[in-house]
Short mmCIF file of C-alpha atoms in Angstrom, two decimals:
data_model
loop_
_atom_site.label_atom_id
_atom_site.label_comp_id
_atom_site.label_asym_id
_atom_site.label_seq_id
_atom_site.Cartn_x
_atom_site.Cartn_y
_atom_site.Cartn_z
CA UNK A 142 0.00 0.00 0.00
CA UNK A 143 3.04 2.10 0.68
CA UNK A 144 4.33 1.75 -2.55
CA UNK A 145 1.17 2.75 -4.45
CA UNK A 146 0.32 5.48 -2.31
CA UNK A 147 4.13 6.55 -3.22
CA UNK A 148 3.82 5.93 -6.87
CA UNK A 149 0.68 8.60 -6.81
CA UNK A 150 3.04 11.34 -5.45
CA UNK A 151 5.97 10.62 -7.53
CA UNK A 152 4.47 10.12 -11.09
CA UNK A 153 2.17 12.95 -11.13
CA UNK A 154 5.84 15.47 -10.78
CA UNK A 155 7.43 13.90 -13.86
CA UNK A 156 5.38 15.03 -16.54
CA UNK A 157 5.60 18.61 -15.62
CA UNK A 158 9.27 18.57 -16.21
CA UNK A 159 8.40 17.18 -19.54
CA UNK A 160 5.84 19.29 -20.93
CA UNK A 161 7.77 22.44 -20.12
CA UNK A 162 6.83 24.97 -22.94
CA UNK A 163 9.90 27.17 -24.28
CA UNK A 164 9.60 31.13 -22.91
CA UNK A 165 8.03 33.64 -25.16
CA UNK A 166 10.77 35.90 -26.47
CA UNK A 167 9.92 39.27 -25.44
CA UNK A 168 10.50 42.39 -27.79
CA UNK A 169 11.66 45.46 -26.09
CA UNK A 170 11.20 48.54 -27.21
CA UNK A 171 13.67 50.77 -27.86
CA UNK A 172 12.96 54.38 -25.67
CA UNK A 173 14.93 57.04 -27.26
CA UNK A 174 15.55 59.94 -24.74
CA UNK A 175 15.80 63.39 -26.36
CA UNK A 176 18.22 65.69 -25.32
CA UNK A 177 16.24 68.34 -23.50
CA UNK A 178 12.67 68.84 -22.83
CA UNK A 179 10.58 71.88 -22.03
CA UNK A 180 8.20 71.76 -19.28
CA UNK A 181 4.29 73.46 -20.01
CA UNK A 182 3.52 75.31 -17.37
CA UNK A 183 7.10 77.40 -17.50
CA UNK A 184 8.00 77.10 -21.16
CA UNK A 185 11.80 76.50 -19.39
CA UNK A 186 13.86 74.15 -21.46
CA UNK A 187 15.54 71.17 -19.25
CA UNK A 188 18.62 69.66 -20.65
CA UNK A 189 18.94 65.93 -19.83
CA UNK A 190 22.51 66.05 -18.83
CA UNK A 191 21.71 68.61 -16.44
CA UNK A 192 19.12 66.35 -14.41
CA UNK A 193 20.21 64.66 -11.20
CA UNK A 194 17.79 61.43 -9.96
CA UNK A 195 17.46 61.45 -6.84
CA UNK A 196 17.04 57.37 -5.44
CA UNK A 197 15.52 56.62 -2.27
CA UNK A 198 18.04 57.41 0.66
CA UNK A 199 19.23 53.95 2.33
CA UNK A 200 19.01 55.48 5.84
CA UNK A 201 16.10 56.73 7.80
CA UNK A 202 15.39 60.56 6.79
CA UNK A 203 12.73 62.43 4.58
CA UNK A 204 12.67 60.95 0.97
CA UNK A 205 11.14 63.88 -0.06
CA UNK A 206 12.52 67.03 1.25
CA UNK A 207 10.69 70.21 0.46
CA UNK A 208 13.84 71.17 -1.61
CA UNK A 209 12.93 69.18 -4.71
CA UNK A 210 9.40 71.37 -5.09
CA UNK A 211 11.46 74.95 -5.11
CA UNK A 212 13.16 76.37 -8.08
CA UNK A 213 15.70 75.95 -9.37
CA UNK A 214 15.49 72.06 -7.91
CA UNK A 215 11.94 70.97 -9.46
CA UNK A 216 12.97 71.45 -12.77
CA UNK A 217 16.69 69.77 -11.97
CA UNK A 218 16.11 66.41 -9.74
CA UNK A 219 14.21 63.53 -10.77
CA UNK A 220 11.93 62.54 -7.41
CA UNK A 221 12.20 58.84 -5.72
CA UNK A 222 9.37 56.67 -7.00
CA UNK A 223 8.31 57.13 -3.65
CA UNK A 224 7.99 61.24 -3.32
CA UNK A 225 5.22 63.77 -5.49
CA UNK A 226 5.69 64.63 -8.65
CA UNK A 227 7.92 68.04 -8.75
CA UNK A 228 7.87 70.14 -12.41
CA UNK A 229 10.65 67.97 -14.36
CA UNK A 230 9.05 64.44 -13.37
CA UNK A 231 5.53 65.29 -14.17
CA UNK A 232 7.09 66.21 -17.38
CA UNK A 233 8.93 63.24 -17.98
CA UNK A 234 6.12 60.73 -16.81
CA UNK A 235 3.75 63.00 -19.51
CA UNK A 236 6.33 62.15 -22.19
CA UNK A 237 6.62 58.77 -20.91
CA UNK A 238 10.38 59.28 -20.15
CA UNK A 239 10.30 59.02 -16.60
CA UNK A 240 11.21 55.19 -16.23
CA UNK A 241 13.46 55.41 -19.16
CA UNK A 242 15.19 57.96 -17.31
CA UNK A 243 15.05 56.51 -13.99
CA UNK A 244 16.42 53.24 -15.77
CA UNK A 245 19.37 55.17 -16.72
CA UNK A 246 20.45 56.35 -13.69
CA UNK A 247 22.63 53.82 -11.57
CA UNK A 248 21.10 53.13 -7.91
CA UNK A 249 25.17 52.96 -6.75
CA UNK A 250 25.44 56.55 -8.30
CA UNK A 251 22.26 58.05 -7.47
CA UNK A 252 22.17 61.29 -6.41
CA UNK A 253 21.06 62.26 -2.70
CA UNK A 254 21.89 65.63 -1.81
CA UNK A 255 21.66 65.64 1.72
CA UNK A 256 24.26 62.53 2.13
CA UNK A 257 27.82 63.29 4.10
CA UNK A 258 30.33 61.30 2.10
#
């Protein structure tokens, strides 16, 4: 009886190695960032290289210090996932930039201004 109730755990496994299906490939697509954008509400043109995104601090502060909402800073730092909106990452996320952009930045080099190094 052992051996039968055994056989009804064992067998059932195999065939699901077997029957595997191969993974869909998936396509990509390609997000090409411009160089500069201009935000609505200002008409003020940002240049990409001149943005700074700001990651999620790895020690206990504010994430979202009221710095990033005042000029000349809103239209400069890309917000943590976590914070509001400021001018530049509305802007972005209207474009649908903002994860390309986030993407690009590396979380070892992110940039948190209130960090003692």
């Amino acid at each position: 009886m052992g051996a039968a109730l055994g056989s009804l755990v064992i067998l059932p496994m195999i065939p699901f190695a077997a029957s595997a299906n191969p993974v869909a490939q998936t396509n990509y697509q390609q997000i090409t960032i411009p160089d500069r954008i201009t935000i609505p509400a200002t008409g003020e043109i940002i240049y990409m290289s001149d943005l700074n995104v700001v990651g999620t601090p790895p020690w206990p502060q504010n994430p979202c210090p009221n710095l990033y909402y005042e000029y000349p800073h809103n239209s400069r730092i890309v917000v943590p996932e976590v914070c509001q909106n400021n001018a530049v990452t509305q802007e972005l996320q209207n474009l649908g930039l903002l994860q390309a952009v986030r993407n690009m930045a590396n979380n070892n080099n992110a940039y948190y201004p209130n960090r003692t190094y």
